[in-house]
PDB file of C-alpha atoms in Angstrom:
ATOM      1  CA  MET A  18     -19.516  -0.882  39.711  1.00 48.00           C
ATOM      2  CA  THR A  19     -17.526   0.353  36.937  1.00 47.00           C
ATOM      3  CA  THR A  20     -16.921   3.872  36.031  1.00 48.00           C
ATOM      4  CA  ALA A  21     -15.792   5.403  32.711  1.00 47.00           C
ATOM      5  CA  HIS A  22     -12.549   6.185  34.748  1.00 50.00           C
ATOM      6  CA  ASP A  23     -11.978   2.359  34.992  1.00 50.00           C
ATOM      7  CA  ARG A  24     -12.470   1.684  31.534  1.00 47.00           C
ATOM      8  CA  THR A  25      -9.617   0.001  29.576  1.00 51.00           C
ATOM      9  CA  ASP A  26     -11.746  -0.552  26.365  1.00 57.00           C
ATOM     10  CA  VAL A  27      -9.714   2.140  24.531  1.00 80.00           C
ATOM     11  CA  ARG A  28      -9.955   1.330  20.731  1.00 85.00           C
ATOM     12  CA  ALA A  29      -6.703   0.158  19.327  1.00 92.00           C
ATOM     13  CA  PRO A  30      -5.529   2.086  16.095  1.00 95.00           C
ATOM     14  CA  VAL A  31      -6.515   0.734  12.806  1.00 97.00           C
ATOM     15  CA  VAL A  32      -3.431   0.723  10.573  1.00 98.00           C
ATOM     16  CA  ALA A  33      -5.070  -0.450   7.000  1.00 98.00           C
ATOM     17  CA  GLY A  34      -3.282  -2.032   4.230  1.00 98.00           C
ATOM     18  CA  LEU A  35      -3.980  -0.126   1.046  1.00 98.00           C
ATOM     19  CA  LEU A  36      -2.713  -2.039  -1.905  1.00 98.00           C
ATOM     20  CA  LEU A  37      -2.164  -0.215  -5.301  1.00 97.00           C
ATOM     21  CA  ALA A  38      -2.753  -2.931  -7.993  1.00 96.00           C
ATOM     22  CA  ALA A  39      -4.105  -0.686 -10.917  1.00 94.00           C
ATOM     23  CA  GLY A  40      -1.551  -0.751 -13.262  1.00 87.00           C
ATOM     24  CA  GLY A  41      -1.793  -2.028 -16.827  1.00 84.00           C
ATOM     25  CA  GLY A  42       1.750  -3.412 -17.623  1.00 80.00           C
ATOM     26  CA  ARG A  43       2.408  -1.240 -20.461  1.00 79.00           C
ATOM     27  CA  ARG A  44       6.056  -2.478 -20.624  1.00 78.00           C
ATOM     28  CA  LEU A  45       4.849  -6.223 -20.192  1.00 80.00           C
ATOM     29  CA  GLY A  46       2.693  -6.160 -23.497  1.00 74.00           C
ATOM     30  CA  GLY A  47      -0.061  -5.039 -21.566  1.00 74.00           C
ATOM     31  CA  ARG A  48      -0.623  -7.675 -19.091  1.00 84.00           C
ATOM     32  CA  PRO A  49      -1.963  -6.363 -15.971  1.00 89.00           C
ATOM     33  CA  LYS A  50       0.379  -6.413 -13.076  1.00 92.00           C
ATOM     34  CA  ALA A  51      -2.073  -7.507 -10.466  1.00 94.00           C
ATOM     35  CA  LEU A  52      -2.536 -11.160 -12.271  1.00 94.00           C
ATOM     36  CA  LEU A  53       1.618 -11.776 -12.877  1.00 94.00           C
ATOM     37  CA  SER A  54       1.946 -15.166 -11.305  1.00 93.00           C
ATOM     38  CA  HIS A  55       4.454 -15.408  -8.233  1.00 94.00           C
ATOM     39  CA  ARG A  56       4.749 -18.472  -6.135  1.00 93.00           C
ATOM     40  CA  GLY A  57       1.800 -19.980  -7.851  1.00 92.00           C
ATOM     41  CA  ARG A  58      -0.611 -17.240  -6.986  1.00 93.00           C
ATOM     42  CA  PRO A  59      -1.531 -13.832  -8.850  1.00 95.00           C
ATOM     43  CA  LEU A  60       0.692 -10.934  -7.544  1.00 96.00           C
ATOM     44  CA  VAL A  61      -2.279  -9.211  -6.038  1.00 97.00           C
ATOM     45  CA  GLU A  62      -2.959 -12.352  -3.987  1.00 97.00           C
ATOM     46  CA  TYR A  63       0.514 -12.519  -2.804  1.00 97.00           C
ATOM     47  CA  ALA A  64       0.702  -8.747  -1.819  1.00 98.00           C
ATOM     48  CA  VAL A  65      -2.583  -8.797   0.101  1.00 98.00           C
ATOM     49  CA  GLY A  66      -0.883 -11.692   1.925  1.00 97.00           C
ATOM     50  CA  VAL A  67       2.144  -9.878   2.722  1.00 98.00           C
ATOM     51  CA  LEU A  68       0.004  -6.895   4.229  1.00 98.00           C
ATOM     52  CA  ARG A  69      -2.071  -9.479   6.241  1.00 98.00           C
ATOM     53  CA  ALA A  70       0.937 -11.291   7.742  1.00 98.00           C
ATOM     54  CA  ALA A  71       2.363  -7.616   8.606  1.00 98.00           C
ATOM     55  CA  GLY A  72      -0.797  -7.273  10.885  1.00 97.00           C
ATOM     56  CA  CYS A  73      -3.380  -5.373   8.600  1.00 98.00           C
ATOM     57  CA  GLU A  74      -6.773  -6.508   9.305  1.00 96.00           C
ATOM     58  CA  VAL A  75      -8.295  -4.018   7.098  1.00 98.00           C
ATOM     59  CA  VAL A  76      -6.999  -4.223   3.566  1.00 98.00           C
ATOM     60  CA  HIS A  77      -8.339  -2.071   0.414  1.00 98.00           C
ATOM     61  CA  VAL A  78      -7.103  -3.042  -2.864  1.00 98.00           C
ATOM     62  CA  VAL A  79      -7.137  -0.562  -6.034  1.00 98.00           C
ATOM     63  CA  LEU A  80      -7.986  -2.326  -9.208  1.00 97.00           C
ATOM     64  CA  GLY A  81      -7.890  -0.679 -12.608  1.00 95.00           C
ATOM     65  CA  ALA A  82      -6.588  -2.534 -15.543  1.00 91.00           C
ATOM     66  CA  SER A  83      -8.636  -5.620 -16.329  1.00 91.00           C
ATOM     67  CA  ALA A  84     -10.464  -5.130 -12.972  1.00 94.00           C
ATOM     68  CA  GLU A  85     -13.135  -7.476 -13.650  1.00 95.00           C
ATOM     69  CA  VAL A  86     -10.709 -10.287 -14.799  1.00 94.00           C
ATOM     70  CA  VAL A  87      -8.680  -9.561 -11.506  1.00 94.00           C
ATOM     71  CA  ARG A  88     -11.982  -9.947  -9.663  1.00 96.00           C
ATOM     72  CA  GLU A  89     -12.754 -13.128 -11.370  1.00 95.00           C
ATOM     73  CA  ARG A  90      -9.095 -15.015 -11.100  1.00 95.00           C
ATOM     74  CA  ALA A  91      -7.787 -13.636  -7.784  1.00 96.00           C
ATOM     75  CA  GLU A  92      -8.936 -14.667  -4.543  1.00 95.00           C
ATOM     76  CA  LEU A  93      -9.169 -11.706  -2.310  1.00 97.00           C
ATOM     77  CA  PRO A  94     -11.659 -12.499   0.583  1.00 96.00           C
ATOM     78  CA  GLY A  95     -12.362  -9.993   3.336  1.00 97.00           C
ATOM     79  CA  CYS A  96     -10.772  -7.036   1.118  1.00 98.00           C
ATOM     80  CA  VAL A  97     -12.251  -3.906   0.106  1.00 98.00           C
ATOM     81  CA  LEU A  98     -12.018  -3.775  -3.745  1.00 98.00           C
ATOM     82  CA  VAL A  99     -11.670  -0.285  -5.268  1.00 98.00           C
ATOM     83  CA  ASP A 100     -12.085   0.432  -8.946  1.00 97.00           C
ATOM     84  CA  ASN A 101     -10.108   3.163 -10.364  1.00 96.00           C
ATOM     85  CA  PRO A 102     -11.539   3.971 -13.684  1.00 95.00           C
ATOM     86  CA  GLU A 103      -8.680   6.549 -14.170  1.00 94.00           C
ATOM     87  CA  TRP A 104      -6.008   4.041 -13.497  1.00 94.00           C
ATOM     88  CA  ALA A 105      -4.403   5.285 -16.776  1.00 90.00           C
ATOM     89  CA  GLU A 106      -3.624   8.615 -15.513  1.00 92.00           C
ATOM     90  CA  GLY A 107      -1.134   7.052 -13.357  1.00 90.00           C
ATOM     91  CA  MET A 108      -0.419   6.232  -9.624  1.00 93.00           C
ATOM     92  CA  GLY A 109      -1.905   9.617  -8.091  1.00 95.00           C
ATOM     93  CA  SER A 110      -5.305   8.416  -9.279  1.00 96.00           C
ATOM     94  CA  SER A 111      -5.090   5.138  -7.618  1.00 97.00           C
ATOM     95  CA  LEU A 112      -3.788   6.483  -4.277  1.00 97.00           C
ATOM     96  CA  ARG A 113      -6.761   9.227  -4.364  1.00 97.00           C
ATOM     97  CA  ALA A 114      -9.287   6.520  -4.911  1.00 97.00           C
ATOM     98  CA  GLY A 115      -7.692   4.301  -2.291  1.00 98.00           C
ATOM     99  CA  LEU A 116      -7.516   7.111   0.422  1.00 98.00           C
ATOM    100  CA  ALA A 117     -11.322   8.089  -0.422  1.00 98.00           C
ATOM    101  CA  SER A 118     -12.297   4.630   0.235  1.00 98.00           C
ATOM    102  CA  LEU A 119     -10.338   4.215   3.387  1.00 98.00           C
ATOM    103  CA  ALA A 120     -11.775   7.666   4.750  1.00 98.00           C
ATOM    104  CA  ALA A 121     -15.434   6.146   4.227  1.00 98.00           C
ATOM    105  CA  ASP A 122     -14.475   2.642   5.813  1.00 97.00           C
ATOM    106  CA  ALA A 123     -17.057   2.519   8.831  1.00 96.00           C
ATOM    107  CA  ARG A 124     -14.198   0.670  10.836  1.00 95.00           C
ATOM    108  CA  GLY A 125     -12.572   4.014  11.605  1.00 97.00           C
ATOM    109  CA  VAL A 126      -8.792   3.862   9.790  1.00 98.00           C
ATOM    110  CA  ASP A 127      -6.145   5.718  11.501  1.00 98.00           C
ATOM    111  CA  ALA A 128      -3.361   5.138   9.072  1.00 98.00           C
ATOM    112  CA  ALA A 129      -2.781   4.024   5.698  1.00 98.00           C
ATOM    113  CA  LEU A 130       0.045   1.427   5.095  1.00 98.00           C
ATOM    114  CA  VAL A 131       0.616   1.787   1.101  1.00 98.00           C
ATOM    115  CA  LEU A 132       2.532  -1.105  -0.774  1.00 98.00           C
ATOM    116  CA  LEU A 133       2.686  -1.602  -4.761  1.00 97.00           C
ATOM    117  CA  VAL A 134       1.665  -4.720  -6.234  1.00 97.00           C
ATOM    118  CA  ASP A 135       4.674  -4.888  -8.581  1.00 95.00           C
ATOM    119  CA  GLN A 136       7.294  -4.986  -5.635  1.00 97.00           C
ATOM    120  CA  PRO A 137       7.265  -8.668  -4.460  1.00 96.00           C
ATOM    121  CA  GLY A 138      10.775  -8.401  -2.733  1.00 97.00           C
ATOM    122  CA  ILE A 139       9.097  -6.502  -0.128  1.00 98.00           C
ATOM    123  CA  GLY A 140       7.958  -8.919   2.303  1.00 97.00           C
ATOM    124  CA  ALA A 141       5.930  -9.097   5.745  1.00 98.00           C
ATOM    125  CA  GLU A 142       9.022  -8.273   8.008  1.00 98.00           C
ATOM    126  CA  ALA A 143       9.412  -5.026   5.830  1.00 98.00           C
ATOM    127  CA  VAL A 144       5.833  -3.895   6.165  1.00 98.00           C
ATOM    128  CA  GLY A 145       5.472  -4.747   9.661  1.00 98.00           C
ATOM    129  CA  ARG A 146       8.385  -2.559  10.656  1.00 98.00           C
ATOM    130  CA  VAL A 147       7.096   0.528   8.824  1.00 98.00           C
ATOM    131  CA  ARG A 148       3.693  -0.323  10.434  1.00 98.00           C
ATOM    132  CA  ALA A 149       5.167  -0.274  13.760  1.00 98.00           C
ATOM    133  CA  ALA A 150       6.231   3.319  13.171  1.00 98.00           C
ATOM    134  CA  TYR A 151       2.672   4.384  13.677  1.00 98.00           C
ATOM    135  CA  ARG A 152       2.281   6.912  16.600  1.00 97.00           C
ATOM    136  CA  SER A 153      -0.661   9.063  15.834  1.00 97.00           C
ATOM    137  CA  ARG A 154      -3.023   9.898  12.822  1.00 98.00           C
ATOM    138  CA  ASP A 155      -0.413  12.500  12.038  1.00 98.00           C
ATOM    139  CA  SER A 156       2.387   9.991  11.466  1.00 98.00           C
ATOM    140  CA  LEU A 157       4.480   9.702   8.284  1.00 98.00           C
ATOM    141  CA  ALA A 158       6.882   6.924   7.806  1.00 98.00           C
ATOM    142  CA  ALA A 159       8.587   5.399   5.031  1.00 98.00           C
ATOM    143  CA  ALA A 160      10.779   2.270   4.310  1.00 98.00           C
ATOM    144  CA  SER A 161      14.432   3.128   3.171  1.00 97.00           C
ATOM    145  CA  TYR A 162      16.830   0.887   1.399  1.00 97.00           C
ATOM    146  CA  GLU A 163      20.455   1.979   1.543  1.00 95.00           C
ATOM    147  CA  GLY A 164      19.342   5.389   2.452  1.00 94.00           C
ATOM    148  CA  GLN A 165      16.800   5.843  -0.429  1.00 95.00           C
ATOM    149  CA  ARG A 166      13.098   6.053   0.460  1.00 96.00           C
ATOM    150  CA  GLY A 167      10.640   3.637  -0.743  1.00 96.00           C
ATOM    151  CA  HIS A 168       7.760   1.341  -0.004  1.00 96.00           C
ATOM    152  CA  PRO A 169       5.913   0.814   2.102  1.00 98.00           C
ATOM    153  CA  VAL A 170       4.850   4.270   3.212  1.00 98.00           C
ATOM    154  CA  LEU A 171       2.556   4.901   6.197  1.00 98.00           C
ATOM    155  CA  PHE A 172       0.401   7.896   6.189  1.00 98.00           C
ATOM    156  CA  GLY A 173      -1.730   8.787   9.007  1.00 98.00           C
ATOM    157  CA  ALA A 174      -5.134   9.885   8.526  1.00 98.00           C
ATOM    158  CA  GLY A 175      -4.456  13.705   9.288  1.00 98.00           C
ATOM    159  CA  HIS A 176      -2.269  13.752   5.951  1.00 97.00           C
ATOM    160  CA  TRP A 177      -4.754  12.100   3.386  1.00 98.00           C
ATOM    161  CA  ALA A 178      -6.221  15.267   2.170  1.00 97.00           C
ATOM    162  CA  GLY A 179      -3.092  16.962   1.650  1.00 96.00           C
ATOM    163  CA  ILE A 180      -1.774  13.892  -0.151  1.00 96.00           C
ATOM    164  CA  ALA A 181      -4.910  13.822  -2.522  1.00 95.00           C
ATOM    165  CA  VAL A 182      -4.360  17.317  -3.690  1.00 94.00           C
ATOM    166  CA  LEU A 183      -1.003  16.701  -4.824  1.00 93.00           C
ATOM    167  CA  ALA A 184      -1.384  13.082  -5.853  1.00 93.00           C
ATOM    168  CA  VAL A 185      -1.274  13.622  -9.621  1.00 89.00           C
ATOM    169  CA  GLY A 186      -0.053  11.714 -12.805  1.00 87.00           C
ATOM    170  CA  ASP A 187       2.600   8.958 -12.016  1.00 84.00           C
ATOM    171  CA  ARG A 188       3.679  10.974  -9.003  1.00 84.00           C
ATOM    172  CA  GLY A 189       1.705   9.643  -6.259  1.00 89.00           C
ATOM    173  CA  ALA A 190       2.560  11.227  -2.711  1.00 93.00           C
ATOM    174  CA  ARG A 191       6.229  12.078  -3.890  1.00 92.00           C
ATOM    175  CA  ASP A 192       5.534  15.862  -3.873  1.00 94.00           C
ATOM    176  CA  TYR A 193       3.576  15.669  -0.655  1.00 95.00           C
ATOM    177  CA  LEU A 194       6.458  13.651   0.802  1.00 95.00           C
ATOM    178  CA  ALA A 195       9.221  16.283  -0.459  1.00 94.00           C
ATOM    179  CA  ALA A 196       7.174  19.138   1.173  1.00 95.00           C
ATOM    180  CA  HIS A 197       7.002  17.016   4.531  1.00 96.00           C
ATOM    181  CA  ARG A 198      10.465  15.578   4.542  1.00 95.00           C
ATOM    182  CA  ASP A 199      11.499  16.669   8.054  1.00 96.00           C
ATOM    183  CA  ALA A 200       8.497  14.730   9.500  1.00 97.00           C
ATOM    184  CA  ILE A 201       9.041  11.323   7.708  1.00 97.00           C
ATOM    185  CA  THR A 202      10.213   8.745  10.105  1.00 98.00           C
ATOM    186  CA  PRO A 203      12.604   6.561   7.793  1.00 97.00           C
ATOM    187  CA  VAL A 204      12.494   2.626   8.666  1.00 98.00           C
ATOM    188  CA  ASP A 205      15.549   0.906   7.354  1.00 98.00           C
ATOM    189  CA  CYS A 206      14.640  -2.272   5.715  1.00 98.00           C
ATOM    190  CA  SER A 207      17.451  -2.972   3.536  1.00 97.00           C
ATOM    191  CA  ASP A 208      18.322  -6.013   5.602  1.00 97.00           C
ATOM    192  CA  VAL A 209      15.117  -7.774   5.005  1.00 97.00           C
ATOM    193  CA  ALA A 210      13.881  -6.631   1.443  1.00 97.00           C
ATOM    194  CA  GLU A 211      14.633  -5.869  -1.882  1.00 96.00           C
ATOM    195  CA  PRO A 212      12.658  -2.847  -3.483  1.00 95.00           C
ATOM    196  CA  TYR A 213      12.827  -3.755  -7.184  1.00 95.00           C
ATOM    197  CA  ASP A 214       9.808  -3.289  -9.499  1.00 92.00           C
ATOM    198  CA  ILE A 215       8.283  -5.396 -11.927  1.00 91.00           C
ATOM    199  CA  ASP A 216       8.182  -3.064 -14.844  1.00 88.00           C
ATOM    200  CA  THR A 217       9.824  -4.997 -18.134  1.00 89.00           C
ATOM    201  CA  GLU A 218      10.101  -8.537 -19.401  1.00 89.00           C
ATOM    202  CA  ALA A 219      13.635  -8.652 -17.712  1.00 90.00           C
ATOM    203  CA  ASP A 220      12.046  -7.967 -14.535  1.00 91.00           C
ATOM    204  CA  LEU A 221       9.984 -10.859 -14.639  1.00 89.00           C
ATOM    205  CA  ALA A 222      13.153 -13.140 -13.664  1.00 91.00           C
ATOM    206  CA  HIS A 223      12.345 -11.627 -10.218  1.00 92.00           C
ATOM    207  CA  LEU A 224       8.988 -13.722  -9.998  1.00 92.00           C
ATOM    208  CA  GLU A 225       9.199 -17.240  -8.377  1.00 88.00           C
TER     209      GLU A 225
END
């Protein structure tokens, strides 16, 4: 007879991937970043693949610019697609929308691992390192590159409400992280990733 004391079916923590892919590519002639091609696939598909390869079984993707076109052209099976009609306000609105979606996920998400769609130089190895920094729902961790904080960033669920309050404009979680600097676990990824952004026409040279 098995007693409650003998049970070993303690639920494994759920660290979900949260991909922010709503940007309109204003400096790219209005081409939505999610649909830029990289290695023969839209960037949004590539980034979801990175999150999956790093161990994120639950993935939420925030769409904004040309959301309907992205839904038509990109293959994102198993992902929760979150529409952010306020995407033009900046990254803060997408982060708020994504965290709200994760909070409502019936699978009980314990932490969000946030990746940006326009950083294809950050692969599964870096994302996996930051994911491994999860300890509890109070965890805060971020990739660092030559001592500078970057993405991905891991937010334990205990921080989501506070982040949402401060996530305005294009600042995302910057103000919250600045206020909690001492609580952040830095994860050096300098040897396995390059945190460049695809923002301008010149940056398109990074795409393969």
